[in-house]
Amino acid sequence: MLFILIGSISWLFFRMPQHKEKRNLELGGHVGFDSLPDQLVSKSVAVGFCFNILCVGETGIGKSTLMNTLFNTTFENEEASHFQAEVQMRPQTYDLQESNVKLKLTTVHTVGFGDQINREESYKPILEYIDAQFGRYLEEELKINRSLFNCHDTRIHICLYFIAPTGHSLKSLDLITMKKLDSKVNIIPVIAKADTLSKSELDKLKIKIMSELVSNGVQIYQFPTDDEAIAEINTSMNTQLPFAVVGSLEEVKVGNKMVKARLYPWGSVQVENENHCDFVKLREMLLRVNMEDLREQTHARHYELYRRCKLEEMGFKDTDPDSQSFSLQDTYEAKRKEFLVDLQLKEEQMRQMFVNKVKETEAELKEKEKELHERFEQLKRMHQGEKKNLEEKRRELEEEMNAFNRRKVAAETLMGQALQGCSQQPFKKDKDKKK
């Protein structure tokens, strides 16, 4: 919030008409505008600050544990499995307070990152999420009634990229993802679970990682050295990247005091012991020294790049000193005409596509109708042939029945005549006996 106020004052200063000759005056007494920095600080403290951290790394690499250790609290995080179909972004916002300073902290975890068989597009959900937060802020800026000081700024200020302690080099997924993200967000690479490597192995791995980042053109965040008060420590810390970290909230008794450490059968690894890991260096650089610079870099560098590209897509442009003044109305009208022409072109394309689709459908229907008609004629011919065969068989059966009936009648006639002949013969024999 502080850098936005300072930026606004600087903008007003540069918008004021500048005189060729500057006149310096000496004040005759105390006026009071030397309290302006105190006013800005008081207002910023009253409003509060926001800080958004993106944690990118494989499942189970220790992202949640490190966040808990950094802020000395326990955040609510669901345990993720290794069977996610795609990478999911899980943002969680918390209200923190230390002394009288309020901080709205948002942690974003990449659930399922690196767990898929095909990892080529694992970085896309991350890019889309970062751009979506930039888009939300730009929409707020372009509103008629806007409230930039009160809106929840969800733009990512820092990306902690967790590198697996393999002891060899960066994976191709790590290089591709960091290369895609370096123009969108400030990146600080950290070697997670550094207690799994020896001191010499860590030194070799750091050199190997930085060499690969430079050779592949990956731009990571460099701690600023402009301010003399922090130039020496930041210069020293830039040579310590990437930080090798260990996270733990477990209290272990070492000597006469309790310290945060990880306890092993052979001993303990103290989280806040700089001889054991770089956790203290990361916390100092991230929270105590350069938090405001991270917020400023996000706004002045990454967001401005996104904003410029979006406004250029919308047709806006800056004017040169020799060119005519820029008119928002003319730009709007030109963009509207371009949009209408493009809309008409798309409507014509859709209409032509519809006509072609109708013609194709009609042709397919006609072809189907022709096939059905041919099939109908074929079935009709088959039906007529079968009907003719049945008629012929019926006639043959009728002729056979008629012939059978005739033979039957003839047989019955002969049988009747034979029976009649048999009945007359006994009658003649009786007459002969009587005679």
Short mmCIF file of C-alpha atoms in Angstrom, two decimals:
data_model
loop_
_atom_site.label_atom_id
_atom_site.label_comp_id
_atom_site.label_asym_id
_atom_site.label_seq_id
_atom_site.Cartn_x
_atom_site.Cartn_y
_atom_site.Cartn_z
CA MET A 1 0.00 0.00 0.00
CA LEU A 2 2.90 2.34 0.78
CA PHE A 3 4.46 2.07 -2.68
CA ILE A 4 1.05 2.79 -4.29
CA LEU A 5 0.75 6.02 -2.28
CA ILE A 6 4.28 7.06 -3.18
CA GLY A 7 3.64 6.19 -6.82
CA SER A 8 0.48 8.29 -6.84
CA ILE A 9 2.34 11.29 -5.42
CA SER A 10 5.11 10.82 -8.00
CA TRP A 11 2.51 10.65 -10.76
CA LEU A 12 0.90 13.87 -9.60
CA PHE A 13 4.31 15.51 -9.47
CA PHE A 14 5.20 14.58 -13.03
CA ARG A 15 1.74 15.60 -14.28
CA MET A 16 2.23 19.12 -12.91
CA PRO A 17 3.50 21.67 -15.42
CA GLN A 18 7.29 21.82 -15.28
CA HIS A 19 9.10 25.11 -15.51
CA LYS A 20 12.33 25.38 -17.37
CA GLU A 21 13.99 27.26 -14.54
CA LYS A 22 13.67 25.89 -11.03
CA ARG A 23 13.71 28.41 -8.24
CA ASN A 24 14.91 27.33 -4.84
CA LEU A 25 13.59 29.07 -1.78
CA GLU A 26 14.69 28.93 1.81
CA LEU A 27 12.06 28.61 4.50
CA GLY A 28 12.03 31.11 7.26
CA GLY A 29 10.79 28.59 9.79
CA HIS A 30 9.26 25.16 10.30
CA VAL A 31 6.26 24.55 8.03
CA GLY A 32 5.41 20.91 8.71
CA PHE A 33 5.49 18.98 5.43
CA ASP A 34 8.48 17.02 6.70
CA SER A 35 5.90 14.87 8.50
CA LEU A 36 4.60 13.52 5.19
CA PRO A 37 6.54 10.22 5.47
CA ASP A 38 5.13 9.72 8.96
CA GLN A 39 1.62 10.38 7.62
CA LEU A 40 2.11 7.80 4.88
CA VAL A 41 3.38 5.23 7.37
CA SER A 42 0.51 5.88 9.79
CA LYS A 43 -2.07 5.57 7.03
CA SER A 44 -0.51 2.40 5.66
CA VAL A 45 -0.37 0.81 9.12
CA ALA A 46 -4.01 1.71 9.73
CA VAL A 47 -5.11 0.19 6.40
CA GLY A 48 -2.85 -2.86 6.67
CA PHE A 49 -0.79 -4.72 4.13
CA CYS A 50 -1.27 -7.76 1.93
CA PHE A 51 1.28 -10.34 0.85
CA ASN A 52 0.64 -13.27 -1.46
CA ILE A 53 2.95 -16.28 -1.73
CA LEU A 54 2.78 -18.93 -4.45
CA CYS A 55 4.35 -22.28 -3.51
CA VAL A 56 5.22 -24.41 -6.54
CA GLY A 57 6.57 -27.91 -6.03
CA GLU A 58 5.82 -31.59 -6.12
CA THR A 59 3.42 -33.18 -3.66
CA GLY A 60 5.04 -34.01 -0.33
CA ILE A 61 8.10 -31.82 -0.85
CA GLY A 62 7.40 -29.73 2.27
CA LYS A 63 5.57 -26.61 1.03
CA SER A 64 3.02 -26.47 3.86
CA THR A 65 5.62 -27.23 6.53
CA LEU A 66 7.85 -24.40 5.35
CA MET A 67 4.93 -21.93 5.37
CA ASN A 68 4.05 -22.95 8.91
CA THR A 69 7.67 -22.48 9.97
CA LEU A 70 8.07 -19.11 8.23
CA PHE A 71 5.12 -17.54 10.02
CA ASN A 72 5.46 -19.57 13.23
CA THR A 73 1.90 -20.83 13.09
CA THR A 74 -0.12 -23.74 11.72
CA PHE A 75 -2.14 -23.06 8.61
CA GLU A 76 -5.11 -25.16 7.62
CA ASN A 77 -3.92 -27.34 4.76
CA GLU A 78 -5.51 -30.50 3.47
CA GLU A 79 -3.16 -33.34 2.72
CA ALA A 80 -2.93 -33.85 -1.04
CA SER A 81 -2.63 -37.20 -2.79
CA HIS A 82 -0.40 -38.18 -5.68
CA PHE A 83 -3.33 -39.12 -7.91
CA GLN A 84 -4.61 -35.73 -9.11
CA ALA A 85 -5.81 -35.77 -12.71
CA GLU A 86 -4.56 -32.20 -13.22
CA VAL A 87 -2.83 -29.40 -11.35
CA GLN A 88 -5.18 -27.46 -9.07
CA MET A 89 -4.58 -24.11 -7.39
CA ARG A 90 -5.55 -23.97 -3.72
CA PRO A 91 -5.49 -20.38 -2.33
CA GLN A 92 -6.10 -19.70 1.37
CA THR A 93 -6.21 -16.25 2.99
CA TYR A 94 -5.42 -15.47 6.62
CA ASP A 95 -5.45 -12.29 8.71
CA LEU A 96 -2.25 -11.99 10.75
CA GLN A 97 -1.08 -9.31 13.18
CA GLU A 98 2.34 -8.66 14.63
CA SER A 99 2.62 -5.74 17.06
CA ASN A 100 0.33 -3.13 15.49
CA VAL A 101 0.90 -4.20 11.87
CA LYS A 102 -1.89 -6.12 10.15
CA LEU A 103 -1.09 -8.46 7.29
CA LYS A 104 -3.55 -10.21 4.98
CA LEU A 105 -1.58 -13.25 3.90
CA THR A 106 -2.60 -15.48 1.00
CA THR A 107 -0.78 -18.76 0.38
CA VAL A 108 -1.41 -20.58 -2.90
CA HIS A 109 -0.40 -24.23 -3.22
CA THR A 110 -0.12 -26.14 -6.48
CA VAL A 111 -1.91 -29.40 -5.71
CA GLY A 112 -0.85 -32.29 -7.95
CA PHE A 113 2.06 -30.49 -9.59
CA GLY A 114 4.39 -33.02 -11.22
CA ASP A 115 2.19 -36.03 -10.41
CA GLN A 116 0.76 -36.57 -13.90
CA ILE A 117 2.26 -38.89 -16.47
CA ASN A 118 2.09 -36.14 -19.10
CA ARG A 119 3.67 -33.08 -17.48
CA GLU A 120 3.92 -30.87 -20.56
CA GLU A 121 1.04 -28.60 -19.50
CA SER A 122 1.57 -28.66 -15.73
CA TYR A 123 2.55 -24.98 -15.73
CA LYS A 124 -0.56 -23.74 -17.57
CA PRO A 125 -2.93 -23.68 -14.55
CA ILE A 126 -0.30 -21.66 -12.66
CA LEU A 127 0.02 -19.11 -15.48
CA GLU A 128 -3.75 -18.86 -15.81
CA TYR A 129 -4.14 -18.24 -12.07
CA ILE A 130 -1.49 -15.48 -12.04
CA ASP A 131 -3.04 -13.79 -15.08
CA ALA A 132 -6.49 -14.07 -13.52
CA GLN A 133 -5.32 -12.12 -10.45
CA PHE A 134 -3.76 -9.46 -12.68
CA GLY A 135 -7.03 -9.32 -14.61
CA ARG A 136 -9.06 -8.79 -11.44
CA TYR A 137 -6.86 -5.86 -10.42
CA LEU A 138 -7.02 -4.34 -13.92
CA GLU A 139 -10.82 -4.62 -13.90
CA GLU A 140 -10.87 -2.74 -10.60
CA GLU A 141 -8.64 -0.05 -12.09
CA LEU A 142 -10.89 0.40 -15.11
CA LYS A 143 -14.10 0.72 -13.08
CA ILE A 144 -15.84 4.08 -12.91
CA ASN A 145 -16.31 3.76 -9.16
CA ARG A 146 -13.10 2.03 -8.12
CA SER A 147 -11.57 1.42 -4.73
CA LEU A 148 -7.99 0.27 -5.17
CA PHE A 149 -7.02 1.00 -1.56
CA ASN A 150 -9.78 -1.13 -0.07
CA CYS A 151 -9.92 -3.98 -2.57
CA HIS A 152 -8.23 -7.26 -1.74
CA ASP A 153 -5.11 -7.38 -3.88
CA THR A 154 -4.59 -11.05 -4.83
CA ARG A 155 -1.68 -10.54 -7.20
CA ILE A 156 1.16 -12.96 -6.48
CA HIS A 157 4.15 -11.15 -4.96
CA ILE A 158 6.58 -14.05 -4.68
CA CYS A 159 6.86 -17.58 -6.02
CA LEU A 160 8.81 -20.00 -3.87
CA TYR A 161 9.86 -22.74 -6.28
CA PHE A 162 10.68 -25.92 -4.37
CA ILE A 163 13.43 -28.04 -5.92
CA ALA A 164 13.69 -31.71 -5.01
CA PRO A 165 17.00 -32.57 -3.28
CA THR A 166 18.05 -35.16 -5.85
CA GLY A 167 21.69 -34.09 -5.74
CA HIS A 168 22.00 -34.04 -9.52
CA SER A 169 20.40 -31.12 -11.39
CA LEU A 170 17.11 -29.47 -12.26
CA LYS A 171 14.40 -31.48 -13.95
CA SER A 172 13.12 -30.38 -17.34
CA LEU A 173 9.77 -29.63 -15.70
CA ASP A 174 11.48 -27.22 -13.30
CA LEU A 175 13.29 -25.36 -16.07
CA ILE A 176 10.21 -25.09 -18.29
CA THR A 177 7.97 -23.92 -15.45
CA MET A 178 10.38 -21.30 -14.12
CA LYS A 179 11.03 -20.05 -17.65
CA LYS A 180 7.30 -19.58 -18.18
CA LEU A 181 6.84 -17.87 -14.81
CA ASP A 182 9.83 -15.50 -14.67
CA SER A 183 8.03 -12.72 -16.60
CA LYS A 184 4.88 -13.11 -14.47
CA VAL A 185 6.14 -13.29 -10.89
CA ASN A 186 9.22 -12.90 -8.69
CA ILE A 187 10.85 -16.32 -8.31
CA ILE A 188 13.05 -17.48 -5.44
CA PRO A 189 14.25 -21.09 -5.86
CA VAL A 190 14.64 -23.11 -2.68
CA ILE A 191 16.08 -26.58 -2.19
CA ALA A 192 13.52 -28.42 -0.06
CA LYS A 193 14.40 -30.98 2.64
CA ALA A 194 18.04 -29.91 2.56
CA ASP A 195 18.82 -32.19 5.51
CA THR A 196 18.86 -35.13 3.11
CA LEU A 197 22.10 -33.87 1.54
CA SER A 198 25.52 -33.28 2.98
CA LYS A 199 27.15 -29.85 3.07
CA SER A 200 29.40 -30.56 0.10
CA GLU A 201 26.51 -32.02 -1.89
CA LEU A 202 24.44 -28.91 -1.19
CA ASP A 203 27.22 -26.59 -2.37
CA LYS A 204 27.65 -28.56 -5.60
CA LEU A 205 23.89 -28.66 -6.18
CA LYS A 206 23.58 -24.88 -5.69
CA ILE A 207 26.31 -24.21 -8.24
CA LYS A 208 24.73 -26.67 -10.69
CA ILE A 209 21.27 -25.14 -10.30
CA MET A 210 22.44 -21.55 -10.82
CA SER A 211 24.50 -22.61 -13.83
CA GLU A 212 21.49 -24.28 -15.44
CA LEU A 213 19.23 -21.30 -14.70
CA VAL A 214 21.69 -18.90 -16.33
CA SER A 215 22.33 -21.14 -19.35
CA ASN A 216 18.57 -21.50 -19.94
CA GLY A 217 17.85 -17.79 -19.54
CA VAL A 218 15.66 -18.12 -16.43
CA GLN A 219 15.39 -14.78 -14.60
CA ILE A 220 15.00 -15.30 -10.86
CA TYR A 221 14.42 -12.54 -8.34
CA GLN A 222 17.54 -10.64 -7.32
CA PHE A 223 17.55 -8.84 -3.99
CA PRO A 224 17.87 -5.08 -4.65
CA THR A 225 21.16 -3.34 -3.99
CA ASP A 226 20.09 0.27 -4.65
CA ASP A 227 19.43 1.13 -1.01
CA GLU A 228 22.70 1.62 0.84
CA ALA A 229 21.17 0.40 4.09
CA ILE A 230 20.54 -3.10 2.73
CA ALA A 231 22.92 -3.20 -0.25
CA GLU A 232 25.62 -5.15 1.57
CA ILE A 233 23.37 -7.88 2.98
CA ASN A 234 21.39 -8.24 -0.27
CA THR A 235 24.57 -8.49 -2.32
CA SER A 236 25.77 -11.23 -0.01
CA MET A 237 22.44 -13.09 -0.12
CA ASN A 238 22.31 -12.98 -3.94
CA THR A 239 25.37 -15.22 -3.94
CA GLN A 240 23.64 -17.70 -1.58
CA LEU A 241 20.77 -18.54 -3.95
CA PRO A 242 19.11 -21.00 -4.10
CA PHE A 243 18.40 -21.29 -0.38
CA ALA A 244 18.61 -24.76 1.13
CA VAL A 245 15.81 -24.93 3.70
CA VAL A 246 14.40 -27.24 6.35
CA GLY A 247 11.01 -26.70 7.95
CA SER A 248 9.68 -27.88 11.30
CA LEU A 249 7.54 -26.62 14.19
CA GLU A 250 8.68 -29.37 16.52
CA GLU A 251 10.41 -28.10 19.66
CA VAL A 252 13.55 -30.06 20.58
CA LYS A 253 15.74 -29.47 23.59
CA VAL A 254 19.31 -28.73 22.55
CA GLY A 255 21.56 -27.94 25.46
CA ASN A 256 19.61 -25.74 27.84
CA LYS A 257 17.08 -24.30 25.39
CA MET A 258 14.24 -25.40 23.18
CA VAL A 259 14.70 -24.87 19.46
CA LYS A 260 12.80 -25.78 16.29
CA ALA A 261 14.48 -28.82 14.84
CA ARG A 262 14.05 -32.18 13.17
CA LEU A 263 15.13 -35.02 15.40
CA TYR A 264 16.93 -38.05 13.95
CA PRO A 265 18.57 -41.11 15.59
CA TRP A 266 22.00 -39.63 14.85
CA GLY A 267 21.17 -36.12 16.07
CA SER A 268 19.05 -33.08 15.19
CA VAL A 269 18.85 -30.50 12.39
CA GLN A 270 18.10 -27.08 13.82
CA VAL A 271 15.88 -24.99 11.58
CA GLU A 272 17.20 -21.62 12.77
CA ASN A 273 20.85 -22.65 12.85
CA GLU A 274 22.57 -21.13 9.81
CA ASN A 275 25.21 -23.85 9.94
CA HIS A 276 22.49 -26.45 9.34
CA CYS A 277 20.30 -24.75 6.66
CA ASP A 278 19.39 -21.40 5.06
CA PHE A 279 15.96 -21.00 6.64
CA VAL A 280 16.96 -17.88 8.60
CA LYS A 281 18.39 -16.29 5.45
CA LEU A 282 15.18 -16.98 3.54
CA ARG A 283 13.04 -15.53 6.32
CA GLU A 284 15.23 -12.43 6.61
CA MET A 285 15.25 -11.75 2.87
CA LEU A 286 11.60 -12.60 2.28
CA LEU A 287 9.85 -11.03 5.26
CA ARG A 288 12.14 -8.70 7.18
CA VAL A 289 14.18 -6.96 4.47
CA ASN A 290 12.62 -7.20 1.00
CA MET A 291 8.87 -7.73 1.41
CA GLU A 292 8.06 -4.19 0.27
CA ASP A 293 10.40 -4.50 -2.72
CA LEU A 294 8.67 -7.74 -3.73
CA ARG A 295 5.31 -5.97 -3.63
CA GLU A 296 6.70 -3.02 -5.58
CA GLN A 297 8.34 -5.24 -8.22
CA THR A 298 5.06 -7.09 -8.68
CA HIS A 299 3.21 -3.84 -9.32
CA ALA A 300 5.84 -1.89 -11.25
CA ARG A 301 7.26 -4.72 -13.36
CA HIS A 302 5.07 -7.79 -13.74
CA TYR A 303 1.66 -6.15 -13.45
CA GLU A 304 2.66 -3.22 -15.68
CA LEU A 305 3.80 -5.69 -18.35
CA TYR A 306 0.46 -7.49 -18.17
CA ARG A 307 -1.45 -4.18 -18.13
CA ARG A 308 0.44 -2.80 -21.14
CA CYS A 309 -0.17 -5.94 -23.20
CA LYS A 310 -3.88 -5.96 -22.31
CA LEU A 311 -4.38 -2.27 -23.12
CA GLU A 312 -2.55 -2.67 -26.42
CA GLU A 313 -4.89 -5.55 -27.25
CA MET A 314 -7.81 -3.22 -26.50
CA GLY A 315 -6.42 -0.61 -28.94
CA PHE A 316 -4.96 1.89 -26.48
CA LYS A 317 -1.56 3.41 -27.15
CA ASP A 318 0.74 6.06 -25.77
CA THR A 319 1.32 9.27 -27.72
CA ASP A 320 4.69 10.48 -28.89
CA PRO A 321 5.66 14.12 -28.37
CA ASP A 322 5.28 14.83 -32.11
CA SER A 323 1.98 12.97 -32.57
CA GLN A 324 -1.53 14.21 -31.96
CA SER A 325 -3.13 13.99 -28.56
CA PHE A 326 -4.64 10.67 -27.61
CA SER A 327 -8.44 10.53 -27.57
CA LEU A 328 -10.13 7.85 -25.50
CA GLN A 329 -13.41 8.40 -27.36
CA ASP A 330 -11.77 7.97 -30.77
CA THR A 331 -10.05 4.81 -29.60
CA TYR A 332 -13.34 3.47 -28.25
CA GLU A 333 -15.18 4.26 -31.48
CA ALA A 334 -12.43 2.71 -33.61
CA LYS A 335 -12.39 -0.39 -31.44
CA ARG A 336 -16.18 -0.56 -31.56
CA LYS A 337 -16.21 -0.34 -35.35
CA GLU A 338 -13.51 -2.98 -35.54
CA PHE A 339 -15.53 -5.17 -33.21
CA LEU A 340 -18.72 -4.68 -35.28
CA VAL A 341 -16.88 -5.48 -38.52
CA ASP A 342 -15.38 -8.57 -36.91
CA LEU A 343 -18.81 -9.51 -35.54
CA GLN A 344 -20.42 -9.13 -38.97
CA LEU A 345 -17.65 -11.20 -40.52
CA LYS A 346 -18.17 -13.91 -37.93
CA GLU A 347 -21.94 -13.77 -38.46
CA GLU A 348 -21.44 -14.15 -42.21
CA GLN A 349 -19.06 -17.03 -41.62
CA MET A 350 -21.54 -18.68 -39.28
CA ARG A 351 -24.36 -18.11 -41.78
CA GLN A 352 -22.29 -19.56 -44.62
CA MET A 353 -21.28 -22.45 -42.39
CA PHE A 354 -24.95 -23.02 -41.56
CA VAL A 355 -25.93 -22.94 -45.24
CA ASN A 356 -23.16 -25.37 -46.12
CA LYS A 357 -24.19 -27.61 -43.27
CA VAL A 358 -27.81 -27.54 -44.45
CA LYS A 359 -26.74 -28.37 -47.99
CA GLU A 360 -24.58 -31.22 -46.77
CA THR A 361 -27.47 -32.50 -44.66
CA GLU A 362 -29.88 -32.24 -47.60
CA ALA A 363 -27.44 -34.09 -49.84
CA GLU A 364 -27.04 -36.79 -47.20
CA LEU A 365 -30.84 -37.05 -46.81
CA LYS A 366 -31.32 -37.31 -50.58
CA GLU A 367 -28.66 -39.99 -50.75
CA LYS A 368 -30.34 -41.86 -47.91
CA GLU A 369 -33.73 -41.43 -49.62
CA LYS A 370 -32.31 -42.79 -52.85
CA GLU A 371 -30.84 -45.77 -51.03
CA LEU A 372 -34.17 -46.39 -49.27
CA HIS A 373 -36.07 -46.14 -52.58
CA GLU A 374 -33.71 -48.62 -54.23
CA ARG A 375 -34.09 -50.91 -51.26
CA PHE A 376 -37.87 -50.56 -51.45
CA GLU A 377 -37.89 -51.42 -55.16
CA GLN A 378 -35.64 -54.38 -54.50
CA LEU A 379 -37.92 -55.64 -51.75
CA LYS A 380 -40.95 -55.02 -53.98
CA ARG A 381 -39.43 -57.10 -56.76
CA MET A 382 -38.56 -59.83 -54.30
CA HIS A 383 -42.13 -59.70 -52.96
CA GLN A 384 -43.63 -59.95 -56.43
CA GLY A 385 -41.35 -62.88 -57.29
CA GLU A 386 -42.27 -64.70 -54.10
CA LYS A 387 -45.95 -63.94 -54.73
CA LYS A 388 -45.73 -65.37 -58.25
CA ASN A 389 -44.02 -68.49 -56.92
CA LEU A 390 -46.76 -68.90 -54.32
CA GLU A 391 -49.47 -68.51 -56.99
CA GLU A 392 -47.85 -71.17 -59.12
CA LYS A 393 -47.57 -73.49 -56.12
CA ARG A 394 -51.23 -72.77 -55.25
CA ARG A 395 -52.34 -73.67 -58.78
CA GLU A 396 -50.28 -76.84 -58.70
CA LEU A 397 -51.83 -77.77 -55.36
CA GLU A 398 -55.35 -77.03 -56.67
CA GLU A 399 -54.72 -79.19 -59.76
CA GLU A 400 -53.40 -81.98 -57.54
CA MET A 401 -56.48 -81.62 -55.31
CA ASN A 402 -58.83 -81.74 -58.33
CA ALA A 403 -57.03 -84.79 -59.68
CA PHE A 404 -57.21 -86.38 -56.27
CA ASN A 405 -60.90 -85.63 -55.99
CA ARG A 406 -61.59 -87.12 -59.43
CA ARG A 407 -59.68 -90.23 -58.56
CA LYS A 408 -61.56 -90.39 -55.29
CA VAL A 409 -64.93 -90.11 -57.02
CA ALA A 410 -63.94 -92.73 -59.53
CA ALA A 411 -62.75 -95.02 -56.78
CA GLU A 412 -65.98 -94.53 -54.86
CA THR A 413 -68.02 -95.24 -57.99
CA LEU A 414 -66.16 -98.44 -58.69
CA MET A 415 -66.50 -99.48 -55.08
CA GLY A 416 -70.24 -98.83 -55.17
CA GLN A 417 -70.65 -100.83 -58.33
CA ALA A 418 -68.63 -103.69 -56.84
CA LEU A 419 -70.79 -103.70 -53.70
CA GLN A 420 -73.95 -103.66 -55.76
CA GLY A 421 -72.74 -106.60 -57.88
CA CYS A 422 -71.95 -108.60 -54.76
CA SER A 423 -75.47 -108.03 -53.31
CA GLN A 424 -77.30 -109.24 -56.49
CA GLN A 425 -75.45 -112.58 -56.80
CA PRO A 426 -76.94 -114.28 -53.57
CA PHE A 427 -80.46 -113.30 -54.72
CA LYS A 428 -80.04 -115.20 -58.02
CA LYS A 429 -78.71 -118.28 -56.19
CA ASP A 430 -81.87 -118.42 -54.03
CA LYS A 431 -84.16 -118.28 -57.08
CA ASP A 432 -82.28 -121.12 -58.68
CA LYS A 433 -82.65 -123.30 -55.55
CA LYS A 434 -86.46 -122.76 -55.40
CA LYS A 435 -86.83 -123.86 -58.96
#
